PDB file of C-alpha atoms in Angstrom:
ATOM      1  CA  MET D   1      96.971  99.315 129.266  1.00 55.00           C
ATOM      2  CA  ASP D   2     100.270  97.533 129.959  1.00 57.00           C
ATOM      3  CA  VAL D   3     103.338  97.910 127.748  1.00 59.00           C
ATOM      4  CA  LEU D   4     102.813  94.676 125.795  1.00 61.00           C
ATOM      5  CA  THR D   5      99.127  95.358 125.190  1.00 65.00           C
ATOM      6  CA  GLY D   6      99.953  98.852 124.030  1.00 60.00           C
ATOM      7  CA  LEU D   7     102.534  97.584 121.584  1.00 59.00           C
ATOM      8  CA  LEU D   8     100.306  94.866 120.156  1.00 61.00           C
ATOM      9  CA  ASP D   9      97.132  96.942 120.092  1.00 61.00           C
ATOM     10  CA  GLY D  10      98.087  98.559 116.793  1.00 57.00           C
ATOM     11  CA  PRO D  11      97.208  95.869 114.243  1.00 57.00           C
ATOM     12  CA  LYS D  12      93.498  96.398 113.633  1.00 66.00           C
ATOM     13  CA  ALA D  13      92.696  95.355 110.082  1.00 65.00           C
ATOM     14  CA  ARG D  14      89.837  97.253 108.451  1.00 69.00           C
ATOM     15  CA  GLY D  15      88.953  95.733 105.132  1.00 67.00           C
ATOM     16  CA  ALA D  16      92.376  94.108 104.763  1.00 78.00           C
ATOM     17  CA  PHE D  17      93.226  92.506 101.431  1.00 87.00           C
ATOM     18  CA  LEU D  18      93.160  88.719 101.880  1.00 90.00           C
ATOM     19  CA  LEU D  19      93.684  86.229  99.096  1.00 92.00           C
ATOM     20  CA  LYS D  20      94.232  82.543  98.417  1.00 93.00           C
ATOM     21  CA  SER D  21      96.697  82.105  95.556  1.00 94.00           C
ATOM     22  CA  VAL D  22      96.868  78.816  93.651  1.00 94.00           C
ATOM     23  CA  PHE D  23      99.863  78.038  91.423  1.00 93.00           C
ATOM     24  CA  ASN D  24     101.550  75.263  89.484  1.00 92.00           C
ATOM     25  CA  PRO D  25     105.366  75.436  89.058  1.00 92.00           C
ATOM     26  CA  PRO D  26     107.110  77.316  87.763  1.00 94.00           C
ATOM     27  CA  TRP D  27     105.609  80.429  89.329  1.00 95.00           C
ATOM     28  CA  SER D  28     106.922  83.732  90.648  1.00 96.00           C
ATOM     29  CA  LEU D  29     104.978  86.684  92.037  1.00 96.00           C
ATOM     30  CA  ARG D  30     106.556  90.102  92.482  1.00 96.00           C
ATOM     31  CA  VAL D  31     104.745  92.305  95.063  1.00 95.00           C
ATOM     32  CA  GLU D  32     105.156  96.072  94.728  1.00 94.00           C
ATOM     33  CA  ASP D  33     101.980  97.201  96.497  1.00 90.00           C
ATOM     34  CA  ARG D  34     103.898  99.318  99.074  1.00 86.00           C
ATOM     35  CA  ALA D  35     101.747  97.945 101.898  1.00 86.00           C
ATOM     36  CA  PRO D  36     103.238  98.589 105.348  1.00 84.00           C
ATOM     37  CA  ILE D  37     102.738  95.013 106.566  1.00 88.00           C
ATOM     38  CA  SER D  38     101.949  91.755 104.767  1.00 92.00           C
ATOM     39  CA  LEU D  39     101.630  88.160 105.957  1.00 95.00           C
ATOM     40  CA  ALA D  40     101.990  84.991 103.906  1.00 96.00           C
ATOM     41  CA  THR D  41     101.585  81.322 104.792  1.00 96.00           C
ATOM     42  CA  MET D  42     101.483  78.137 102.748  1.00 96.00           C
ATOM     43  CA  VAL D  43      98.615  75.652 102.843  1.00 93.00           C
ATOM     44  CA  HIS D  44     100.146  73.258 100.290  1.00 93.00           C
ATOM     45  CA  GLY D  45     103.629  73.198  98.838  1.00 94.00           C
ATOM     46  CA  ASP D  46     106.693  75.326  99.539  1.00 96.00           C
ATOM     47  CA  ALA D  47     107.716  78.805  98.444  1.00 97.00           C
ATOM     48  CA  TRP D  48     110.715  81.100  98.590  1.00 98.00           C
ATOM     49  CA  VAL D  49     110.063  84.510 100.167  1.00 97.00           C
ATOM     50  CA  MET D  50     112.645  86.992  98.911  1.00 96.00           C
ATOM     51  CA  PRO D  51     112.583  90.565 100.268  1.00 93.00           C
ATOM     52  CA  ASP D  52     114.611  93.127  98.366  1.00 91.00           C
ATOM     53  CA  GLY D  53     117.843  93.586 100.283  1.00 83.00           C
ATOM     54  CA  GLY D  54     117.064  90.724 102.685  1.00 85.00           C
ATOM     55  CA  VAL D  55     117.984  87.062 102.964  1.00 92.00           C
ATOM     56  CA  PRO D  56     115.538  84.697 101.176  1.00 95.00           C
ATOM     57  CA  VAL D  57     113.730  82.086 103.275  1.00 97.00           C
ATOM     58  CA  ARG D  58     111.889  78.971 102.177  1.00 97.00           C
ATOM     59  CA  ILE D  59     108.525  78.482 103.864  1.00 97.00           C
ATOM     60  CA  GLY D  60     106.292  75.425 103.963  1.00 96.00           C
ATOM     61  CA  PRO D  61     102.785  74.603 105.166  1.00 95.00           C
ATOM     62  CA  GLY D  62     101.947  76.406 108.402  1.00 94.00           C
ATOM     63  CA  ASP D  63     105.034  78.640 108.372  1.00 96.00           C
ATOM     64  CA  VAL D  64     104.086  82.322 108.647  1.00 97.00           C
ATOM     65  CA  ALA D  65     106.136  85.084 107.006  1.00 97.00           C
ATOM     66  CA  VAL D  66     105.685  88.728 108.014  1.00 95.00           C
ATOM     67  CA  LEU D  67     107.051  91.273 105.542  1.00 93.00           C
ATOM     68  CA  ARG D  68     107.649  94.874 106.551  1.00 88.00           C
ATOM     69  CA  GLY D  69     106.840  97.373 103.818  1.00 81.00           C
ATOM     70  CA  PRO D  70     106.936  99.376 101.810  1.00 84.00           C
ATOM     71  CA  ASP D  71     109.868  97.671 100.053  1.00 88.00           C
ATOM     72  CA  PRO D  72     108.996  95.118  97.333  1.00 93.00           C
ATOM     73  CA  TYR D  73     109.459  91.377  97.657  1.00 96.00           C
ATOM     74  CA  THR D  74     109.095  88.262  95.531  1.00 97.00           C
ATOM     75  CA  VAL D  75     107.460  84.917  96.316  1.00 97.00           C
ATOM     76  CA  ALA D  76     108.254  81.991  94.027  1.00 97.00           C
ATOM     77  CA  ASP D  77     108.523  78.229  93.783  1.00 96.00           C
ATOM     78  CA  ALA D  78     112.280  78.535  93.239  1.00 97.00           C
ATOM     79  CA  ARG D  79     114.819  81.301  93.761  1.00 96.00           C
ATOM     80  CA  ASP D  80     115.716  81.461  90.075  1.00 96.00           C
ATOM     81  CA  THR D  81     112.201  81.417  88.601  1.00 97.00           C
ATOM     82  CA  PRO D  82     111.683  84.586  86.514  1.00 96.00           C
ATOM     83  CA  VAL D  83     108.934  86.933  87.695  1.00 96.00           C
ATOM     84  CA  GLN D  84     105.692  86.170  85.876  1.00 95.00           C
ATOM     85  CA  VAL D  85     103.228  88.535  87.542  1.00 95.00           C
ATOM     86  CA  THR D  86     103.710  91.837  89.390  1.00 95.00           C
ATOM     87  CA  VAL D  87     101.225  93.145  91.970  1.00 94.00           C
ATOM     88  CA  GLY D  88     100.961  96.940  91.987  1.00 91.00           C
ATOM     89  CA  PRO D  89      99.903  99.468  94.649  1.00 84.00           C
ATOM     90  CA  ASP D  90      96.222  99.095  93.732  1.00 81.00           C
ATOM     91  CA  GLN D  91      96.406  95.281  93.918  1.00 86.00           C
ATOM     92  CA  ARG D  92      96.213  95.120  90.131  1.00 91.00           C
ATOM     93  CA  CYS D  93      98.226  92.264  88.654  1.00 94.00           C
ATOM     94  CA  SER D  94     100.130  92.452  85.383  1.00 94.00           C
ATOM     95  CA  THR D  95     102.543  90.324  83.396  1.00 93.00           C
ATOM     96  CA  GLY D  96     105.984  91.422  82.314  1.00 88.00           C
ATOM     97  CA  GLY D  97     104.481  92.386  78.975  1.00 89.00           C
ATOM     98  CA  GLY D  98     102.022  94.740  80.663  1.00 89.00           C
ATOM     99  CA  GLU D  99      98.910  92.561  80.341  1.00 93.00           C
ATOM    100  CA  ASP D 100      96.451  93.077  83.206  1.00 91.00           C
ATOM    101  CA  VAL D 101      95.538  89.616  84.553  1.00 92.00           C
ATOM    102  CA  THR D 102      93.759  90.715  87.736  1.00 92.00           C
ATOM    103  CA  ASP D 103      90.374  89.540  86.522  1.00 90.00           C
ATOM    104  CA  SER D 104      91.367  86.837  84.046  1.00 90.00           C
ATOM    105  CA  MET D 105      93.173  84.836  86.762  1.00 91.00           C
ATOM    106  CA  ALA D 106      90.386  85.177  89.335  1.00 88.00           C
ATOM    107  CA  LEU D 107      89.137  81.725  90.385  1.00 89.00           C
ATOM    108  CA  GLY D 108      86.277  82.571  92.736  1.00 86.00           C
ATOM    109  CA  VAL D 109      85.787  84.049  96.185  1.00 90.00           C
ATOM    110  CA  ARG D 110      89.135  85.550  97.249  1.00 91.00           C
ATOM    111  CA  THR D 111      90.944  82.979  95.111  1.00 92.00           C
ATOM    112  CA  TRP D 112      93.347  83.760  92.306  1.00 90.00           C
ATOM    113  CA  GLY D 113      95.963  82.039  90.196  1.00 91.00           C
ATOM    114  CA  ASP D 114      96.437  79.111  87.858  1.00 86.00           C
ATOM    115  CA  PRO D 115      93.123  77.721  86.533  1.00 77.00           C
ATOM    116  CA  ILE D 116      94.681  74.379  85.531  1.00 68.00           C
ATOM    117  CA  GLY D 117      94.200  71.635  88.129  1.00 61.00           C
ATOM    118  CA  GLN D 118      94.088  72.249  91.865  1.00 65.00           C
ATOM    119  CA  GLY D 119      97.523  73.840  92.090  1.00 68.00           C
ATOM    120  CA  SER D 120     100.436  72.193  93.863  1.00 87.00           C
ATOM    121  CA  SER D 121     101.195  75.453  95.700  1.00 93.00           C
ATOM    122  CA  VAL D 122      98.455  77.175  97.712  1.00 94.00           C
ATOM    123  CA  MET D 123      99.353  80.361  99.566  1.00 96.00           C
ATOM    124  CA  LEU D 124      97.271  82.546 101.852  1.00 96.00           C
ATOM    125  CA  SER D 125      98.239  86.214 102.067  1.00 94.00           C
ATOM    126  CA  GLY D 126      96.936  89.163 104.048  1.00 92.00           C
ATOM    127  CA  THR D 127      97.855  92.806 103.563  1.00 88.00           C
ATOM    128  CA  TYR D 128      97.333  95.680 105.971  1.00 83.00           C
ATOM    129  CA  GLN D 129      96.556  98.822 103.998  1.00 74.00           C
ATOM    130  CA  ALA D 130      96.767 101.119 107.063  1.00 64.00           C
ATOM    131  CA  PRO D 131      97.583  99.514 110.419  1.00 52.00           C
ATOM    132  CA  GLY D 132      96.591 101.427 113.566  1.00 54.00           C
ATOM    133  CA  GLU D 133      99.249 103.949 114.499  1.00 42.00           C
ATOM    134  CA  ILE D 134      99.506 102.879 118.126  1.00 42.00           C
ATOM    135  CA  GLY D 135     101.847 100.108 116.961  1.00 60.00           C
ATOM    136  CA  ARG D 136     104.078 102.533 115.055  1.00 65.00           C
ATOM    137  CA  ARG D 137     107.191 101.924 117.178  1.00 65.00           C
ATOM    138  CA  LEU D 138     106.721  98.177 116.981  1.00 69.00           C
ATOM    139  CA  LEU D 139     106.192  98.109 113.212  1.00 72.00           C
ATOM    140  CA  GLY D 140     109.213 100.305 112.648  1.00 72.00           C
ATOM    141  CA  ALA D 141     111.373  97.886 114.632  1.00 78.00           C
ATOM    142  CA  LEU D 142     110.357  94.798 112.669  1.00 84.00           C
ATOM    143  CA  PRO D 143     112.934  93.127 110.432  1.00 88.00           C
ATOM    144  CA  ALA D 144     112.360  93.152 106.682  1.00 88.00           C
ATOM    145  CA  LEU D 145     111.299  89.503 106.907  1.00 93.00           C
ATOM    146  CA  LEU D 146     110.183  87.680 110.019  1.00 94.00           C
ATOM    147  CA  VAL D 147     109.375  83.959 109.752  1.00 96.00           C
ATOM    148  CA  ARG D 148     107.758  81.773 112.387  1.00 95.00           C
ATOM    149  CA  PRO D 149     108.067  78.072 111.520  1.00 95.00           C
ATOM    150  CA  ALA D 150     104.975  75.942 111.979  1.00 94.00           C
ATOM    151  CA  ASP D 151     106.649  73.749 114.596  1.00 91.00           C
ATOM    152  CA  LEU D 152     107.017  76.689 116.987  1.00 89.00           C
ATOM    153  CA  ASP D 153     103.288  77.062 117.422  1.00 81.00           C
ATOM    154  CA  ASP D 154     100.327  74.692 117.475  1.00 79.00           C
ATOM    155  CA  SER D 155      97.767  77.467 116.964  1.00 82.00           C
ATOM    156  CA  PRO D 156      94.727  76.634 114.806  1.00 91.00           C
ATOM    157  CA  LEU D 157      94.773  80.108 113.235  1.00 93.00           C
ATOM    158  CA  VAL D 158      96.279  79.139 109.859  1.00 93.00           C
ATOM    159  CA  PRO D 159      93.833  76.240 109.259  1.00 93.00           C
ATOM    160  CA  LEU D 160      90.970  78.452 110.409  1.00 94.00           C
ATOM    161  CA  LEU D 161      92.011  81.246 108.048  1.00 94.00           C
ATOM    162  CA  ALA D 162      92.268  78.725 105.201  1.00 93.00           C
ATOM    163  CA  GLU D 163      88.730  77.594 105.966  1.00 93.00           C
ATOM    164  CA  GLU D 164      87.214  81.059 106.329  1.00 93.00           C
ATOM    165  CA  ILE D 165      88.878  82.741 103.332  1.00 94.00           C
ATOM    166  CA  ASP D 166      86.657  80.786 100.907  1.00 90.00           C
ATOM    167  CA  ARG D 167      83.416  81.774 102.583  1.00 90.00           C
ATOM    168  CA  ASP D 168      81.147  84.546 101.345  1.00 87.00           C
ATOM    169  CA  GLU D 169      78.757  85.134 104.218  1.00 88.00           C
ATOM    170  CA  PRO D 170      77.412  88.234 106.013  1.00 88.00           C
ATOM    171  CA  GLY D 171      80.132  89.784 108.162  1.00 88.00           C
ATOM    172  CA  GLN D 172      82.833  87.691 106.529  1.00 90.00           C
ATOM    173  CA  GLU D 173      85.160  90.641 106.002  1.00 88.00           C
ATOM    174  CA  LEU D 174      85.117  91.360 109.731  1.00 89.00           C
ATOM    175  CA  VAL D 175      85.822  87.704 110.553  1.00 92.00           C
ATOM    176  CA  LEU D 176      88.817  87.670 108.214  1.00 91.00           C
ATOM    177  CA  ASP D 177      90.135  90.985 109.554  1.00 89.00           C
ATOM    178  CA  ARG D 178      90.123  89.654 113.108  1.00 90.00           C
ATOM    179  CA  LEU D 179      91.756  86.365 112.099  1.00 92.00           C
ATOM    180  CA  LEU D 180      94.510  88.294 110.350  1.00 91.00           C
ATOM    181  CA  ASP D 181      95.005  90.419 113.472  1.00 88.00           C
ATOM    182  CA  LEU D 182      95.224  87.338 115.684  1.00 90.00           C
ATOM    183  CA  LEU D 183      97.717  85.646 113.389  1.00 93.00           C
ATOM    184  CA  PHE D 184      99.888  88.765 113.206  1.00 90.00           C
ATOM    185  CA  VAL D 185      99.847  89.293 116.974  1.00 87.00           C
ATOM    186  CA  SER D 186     100.663  85.629 117.603  1.00 91.00           C
ATOM    187  CA  VAL D 187     103.784  85.927 115.424  1.00 92.00           C
ATOM    188  CA  LEU D 188     104.782  89.183 117.126  1.00 87.00           C
ATOM    189  CA  ARG D 189     104.458  87.642 120.574  1.00 86.00           C
ATOM    190  CA  THR D 190     106.709  84.768 119.536  1.00 89.00           C
ATOM    191  CA  TRP D 191     109.253  87.249 118.169  1.00 89.00           C
ATOM    192  CA  LEU D 192     109.208  89.424 121.291  1.00 84.00           C
ATOM    193  CA  ALA D 193     109.600  86.386 123.542  1.00 82.00           C
ATOM    194  CA  GLU D 194     112.818  85.196 121.887  1.00 84.00           C
ATOM    195  CA  PRO D 195     115.807  86.812 123.654  1.00 78.00           C
ATOM    196  CA  ASP D 196     118.057  86.878 120.582  1.00 77.00           C
ATOM    197  CA  ALA D 197     115.479  87.723 117.906  1.00 74.00           C
ATOM    198  CA  GLY D 198     116.185  91.462 117.892  1.00 76.00           C
ATOM    199  CA  ALA D 199     113.192  92.841 119.819  1.00 76.00           C
ATOM    200  CA  PRO D 200     113.506  96.623 120.248  1.00 76.00           C
ATOM    201  CA  ALA D 201     115.264  98.057 123.304  1.00 76.00           C
ATOM    202  CA  TRP D 202     112.174  99.860 124.556  1.00 74.00           C
ATOM    203  CA  TYR D 203     110.352  96.524 124.682  1.00 78.00           C
ATOM    204  CA  ARG D 204     113.163  94.715 126.478  1.00 81.00           C
ATOM    205  CA  ALA D 205     113.242  97.605 128.957  1.00 85.00           C
ATOM    206  CA  ARG D 206     110.020  96.449 130.572  1.00 83.00           C
ATOM    207  CA  SER D 207     112.018  93.877 132.566  1.00 86.00           C
ATOM    208  CA  ASP D 208     114.397  96.533 133.931  1.00 93.00           C
ATOM    209  CA  SER D 209     113.807  97.123 137.632  1.00 94.00           C
ATOM    210  CA  THR D 210     113.821 100.908 137.207  1.00 95.00           C
ATOM    211  CA  VAL D 211     112.568 101.521 133.683  1.00 95.00           C
ATOM    212  CA  GLY D 212     109.973  98.735 133.596  1.00 93.00           C
ATOM    213  CA  PRO D 213     107.713 100.265 136.282  1.00 95.00           C
ATOM    214  CA  ALA D 214     108.092 103.706 134.680  1.00 96.00           C
ATOM    215  CA  LEU D 215     107.044 102.372 131.282  1.00 92.00           C
ATOM    216  CA  ARG D 216     104.017 100.652 132.799  1.00 90.00           C
ATOM    217  CA  LEU D 217     102.899 103.897 134.429  1.00 94.00           C
ATOM    218  CA  LEU D 218     103.282 105.862 131.189  1.00 93.00           C
ATOM    219  CA  HIS D 219     101.310 103.294 129.189  1.00 88.00           C
ATOM    220  CA  GLU D 220      98.596 102.854 131.807  1.00 89.00           C
ATOM    221  CA  HIS D 221      98.140 106.597 132.414  1.00 93.00           C
ATOM    222  CA  PRO D 222      99.413 108.466 129.336  1.00 93.00           C
ATOM    223  CA  ALA D 223      97.122 111.473 129.927  1.00 95.00           C
ATOM    224  CA  GLN D 224      98.470 112.144 133.413  1.00 96.00           C
ATOM    225  CA  GLY D 225     100.587 115.287 133.790  1.00 95.00           C
ATOM    226  CA  TRP D 226     103.834 113.425 134.215  1.00 97.00           C
ATOM    227  CA  THR D 227     107.189 115.038 134.859  1.00 97.00           C
ATOM    228  CA  VAL D 228     110.445 113.174 135.294  1.00 98.00           C
ATOM    229  CA  GLU D 229     110.298 114.068 138.980  1.00 97.00           C
ATOM    230  CA  SER D 230     106.752 112.780 139.548  1.00 97.00           C
ATOM    231  CA  LEU D 231     107.483 109.621 137.570  1.00 97.00           C
ATOM    232  CA  ALA D 232     110.664 108.994 139.558  1.00 97.00           C
ATOM    233  CA  ARG D 233     108.776 109.520 142.807  1.00 97.00           C
ATOM    234  CA  LYS D 234     106.213 106.878 141.819  1.00 97.00           C
ATOM    235  CA  VAL D 235     108.938 104.430 140.853  1.00 96.00           C
ATOM    236  CA  GLY D 236     110.888 105.132 144.034  1.00 97.00           C
ATOM    237  CA  VAL D 237     114.147 106.377 142.524  1.00 97.00           C
ATOM    238  CA  SER D 238     115.832 109.736 142.127  1.00 97.00           C
ATOM    239  CA  ARG D 239     114.951 112.054 139.255  1.00 97.00           C
ATOM    240  CA  ALA D 240     118.515 111.936 137.922  1.00 97.00           C
ATOM    241  CA  GLY D 241     118.684 108.163 138.319  1.00 97.00           C
ATOM    242  CA  LEU D 242     115.482 107.594 136.352  1.00 97.00           C
ATOM    243  CA  ALA D 243     116.439 110.030 133.594  1.00 97.00           C
ATOM    244  CA  ARG D 244     119.856 108.438 133.180  1.00 97.00           C
ATOM    245  CA  ARG D 245     118.676 104.821 133.285  1.00 97.00           C
ATOM    246  CA  PHE D 246     115.676 105.448 131.003  1.00 96.00           C
ATOM    247  CA  ALA D 247     117.873 107.046 128.348  1.00 95.00           C
ATOM    248  CA  GLU D 248     120.402 104.218 128.611  1.00 94.00           C
ATOM    249  CA  VAL D 249     117.867 101.412 128.256  1.00 92.00           C
ATOM    250  CA  VAL D 250     115.193 102.935 125.993  1.00 91.00           C
ATOM    251  CA  GLY D 251     117.389 105.225 123.935  1.00 90.00           C
ATOM    252  CA  GLU D 252     115.510 108.471 124.648  1.00 93.00           C
ATOM    253  CA  PRO D 253     114.446 110.543 127.693  1.00 96.00           C
ATOM    254  CA  PRO D 254     111.203 109.685 129.514  1.00 96.00           C
ATOM    255  CA  MET D 255     109.288 112.775 128.389  1.00 97.00           C
ATOM    256  CA  THR D 256     110.344 112.282 124.765  1.00 95.00           C
ATOM    257  CA  TYR D 257     109.043 108.720 124.945  1.00 92.00           C
ATOM    258  CA  LEU D 258     105.786 109.937 126.496  1.00 95.00           C
ATOM    259  CA  ALA D 259     105.326 112.565 123.785  1.00 94.00           C
ATOM    260  CA  GLY D 260     105.723 109.931 121.075  1.00 89.00           C
ATOM    261  CA  LEU D 261     103.304 107.611 122.872  1.00 88.00           C
ATOM    262  CA  ARG D 262     100.693 110.362 123.140  1.00 93.00           C
ATOM    263  CA  ILE D 263     100.927 111.272 119.462  1.00 91.00           C
ATOM    264  CA  ALA D 264     100.645 107.601 118.486  1.00 84.00           C
ATOM    265  CA  LEU D 265      97.560 107.257 120.685  1.00 87.00           C
ATOM    266  CA  ALA D 266      96.102 110.434 119.207  1.00 91.00           C
ATOM    267  CA  ALA D 267      96.633 109.159 115.655  1.00 86.00           C
ATOM    268  CA  ASP D 268      94.798 105.953 116.529  1.00 80.00           C
ATOM    269  CA  LEU D 269      91.907 107.790 118.202  1.00 86.00           C
ATOM    270  CA  LEU D 270      91.562 110.213 115.288  1.00 87.00           C
ATOM    271  CA  ARG D 271      90.524 107.283 113.105  1.00 79.00           C
ATOM    272  CA  GLU D 272      87.249 107.056 115.044  1.00 81.00           C
ATOM    273  CA  PRO D 273      84.473 108.875 113.146  1.00 81.00           C
ATOM    274  CA  ASP D 274      82.934 110.591 116.209  1.00 87.00           C
ATOM    275  CA  ALA D 275      86.201 111.799 117.737  1.00 90.00           C
ATOM    276  CA  THR D 276      87.064 115.493 117.781  1.00 93.00           C
ATOM    277  CA  VAL D 277      90.526 116.975 118.122  1.00 95.00           C
ATOM    278  CA  ALA D 278      89.493 118.477 121.468  1.00 96.00           C
ATOM    279  CA  THR D 279      88.264 115.169 122.927  1.00 96.00           C
ATOM    280  CA  VAL D 280      91.326 113.320 121.643  1.00 96.00           C
ATOM    281  CA  ALA D 281      93.582 115.992 123.150  1.00 96.00           C
ATOM    282  CA  HIS D 282      91.959 115.469 126.547  1.00 96.00           C
ATOM    283  CA  GLN D 283      92.254 111.673 126.281  1.00 95.00           C
ATOM    284  CA  VAL D 284      95.981 111.710 125.562  1.00 95.00           C
ATOM    285  CA  GLY D 285      97.066 114.450 127.972  1.00 96.00           C
ATOM    286  CA  TYR D 286      97.048 117.742 126.047  1.00 96.00           C
ATOM    287  CA  SER D 287      95.369 120.795 127.553  1.00 94.00           C
ATOM    288  CA  SER D 288      93.625 121.869 124.360  1.00 96.00           C
ATOM    289  CA  ALA D 289      93.024 121.044 120.712  1.00 96.00           C
ATOM    290  CA  PHE D 290      95.571 123.717 119.827  1.00 96.00           C
ATOM    291  CA  ALA D 291      98.256 122.092 121.993  1.00 96.00           C
ATOM    292  CA  LEU D 292      97.649 118.699 120.397  1.00 96.00           C
ATOM    293  CA  SER D 293      97.575 120.184 116.886  1.00 96.00           C
ATOM    294  CA  SER D 294     100.934 121.886 117.410  1.00 96.00           C
ATOM    295  CA  ALA D 295     102.569 118.725 118.763  1.00 95.00           C
ATOM    296  CA  PHE D 296     100.965 116.498 116.134  1.00 94.00           C
ATOM    297  CA  LYS D 297     102.121 118.673 113.248  1.00 93.00           C
ATOM    298  CA  ARG D 298     105.629 118.918 114.686  1.00 92.00           C
ATOM    299  CA  VAL D 299     105.928 115.109 114.830  1.00 88.00           C
ATOM    300  CA  ARG D 300     103.851 114.018 111.813  1.00 86.00           C
ATOM    301  CA  GLY D 301     104.234 116.980 109.503  1.00 89.00           C
ATOM    302  CA  VAL D 302     100.457 117.415 109.127  1.00 90.00           C
ATOM    303  CA  SER D 303      97.732 118.736 111.427  1.00 93.00           C
ATOM    304  CA  PRO D 304      95.206 116.362 113.004  1.00 93.00           C
ATOM    305  CA  GLN D 305      92.546 117.755 110.653  1.00 89.00           C
ATOM    306  CA  GLU D 306      94.719 117.086 107.602  1.00 88.00           C
ATOM    307  CA  TYR D 307      95.487 113.624 108.920  1.00 86.00           C
ATOM    308  CA  ARG D 308      91.777 112.850 109.258  1.00 82.00           C
ATOM    309  CA  ARG D 309      90.932 114.254 105.818  1.00 79.00           C
ATOM    310  CA  SER D 310      93.530 111.953 104.287  1.00 71.00           C
ATOM    311  CA  GLY D 311      91.554 109.040 105.694  1.00 57.00           C
ATOM    312  CA  ALA D 312      94.106 108.485 108.477  1.00 50.00           C
ATOM    313  CA  SER D 313      95.942 106.279 106.016  1.00 48.00           C
ATOM    314  CA  ARG D 314      99.211 108.197 106.011  1.00 45.00           C
ATOM    315  CA  ILE D 315     101.787 105.731 107.269  1.00 47.00           C
ATOM    316  CA  VAL D 316     104.838 107.365 108.813  1.00 48.00           C
ATOM    317  CA  LEU D 317     107.080 104.794 110.427  1.00 47.00           C
ATOM    318  CA  PRO D 318     110.255 105.581 112.345  1.00 46.00           C
ATOM    319  CA  GLU D 319     113.521 104.940 110.590  1.00 46.00           C
ATOM    320  CA  PRO D 320     113.384 101.152 110.106  1.00 49.00           C
ATOM    321  CA  THR D 321     115.999  98.735 111.271  1.00 54.00           C
ATOM    322  CA  PRO D 322     118.453  97.697 108.540  1.00 54.00           C
ATOM    323  CA  SER D 323     117.028  95.137 106.127  1.00 65.00           C
ATOM    324  CA  ARG D 324     117.435  91.769 107.769  1.00 83.00           C
ATOM    325  CA  THR D 325     115.759  88.405 107.952  1.00 88.00           C
ATOM    326  CA  VAL D 326     114.807  86.722 111.237  1.00 90.00           C
ATOM    327  CA  VAL D 327     113.742  83.071 111.393  1.00 91.00           C
ATOM    328  CA  LEU D 328     112.356  82.358 114.830  1.00 89.00           C
ATOM    329  CA  GLY D 329     113.689  79.308 116.612  1.00 82.00           C
ATOM    330  CA  GLY D 330     116.660  79.211 114.282  1.00 66.00           C
TER     331      GLY D 330
END
């Protein structure tokens, strides 16, 4: 697994919450569901996406907004429209007066909103309840709001999602999950490819002549018994030179990076129903289940068994970047 594949392999939706929202102005939706990652795109009309603490951005048809949780955000037809409905952690919707309108505003299969007319604003949204932990470093580095304008990409994913979200056929949930994954990854690839968009240092490091090969080796063979010396020998540099350059470019020593990578891989593997702590330990480079359990608890604060019992839904992201808004191509 190369560095880019490893970074983008995290988003694997499993029963993600997808919805088509239909509104007539004025409308304003406050989202407080604490989801780690949400995507929104317009099919018809425009909307303002306003993350708490971030810069608001207006999006139109085909533009894709990625919002990093768990902070709340508001989507509205205008910046000054008062909030009319708030979405809570359980995806229940209520008015400012406390009236639950989750069911009364349902319009059919995965469709919700204003029952009058066709709606001049149609928005598609997808919410990851628990993204795979292998992308933990990437998700933690995302800005509060990342927007890819429609004119930067001619992908058919948004029209295809708009077509599929209305269907109620066998396996439809799986189809929608994979479309959401593809849309998310396509936005991330655009973000990572832009030199001034704020991609994390450890991603940019892959182009470094010394650190890049070392990162590829760690990602391709994370279970190998690496030391700084053996890694440096493979790369063809001195031990001291690799340690110094890796820390400069990535921001942490090679073995610290490897330990974090292994724990992230372990967290992802622990989601599989047939996996045992012992087999996962072997797959990610620990000598025993005990060794993995000790390292896992030190990093995550819970044992692998506790993590699995919680449904592997505990989201622990690194300290996020300061709240900021990034509009790609801008």
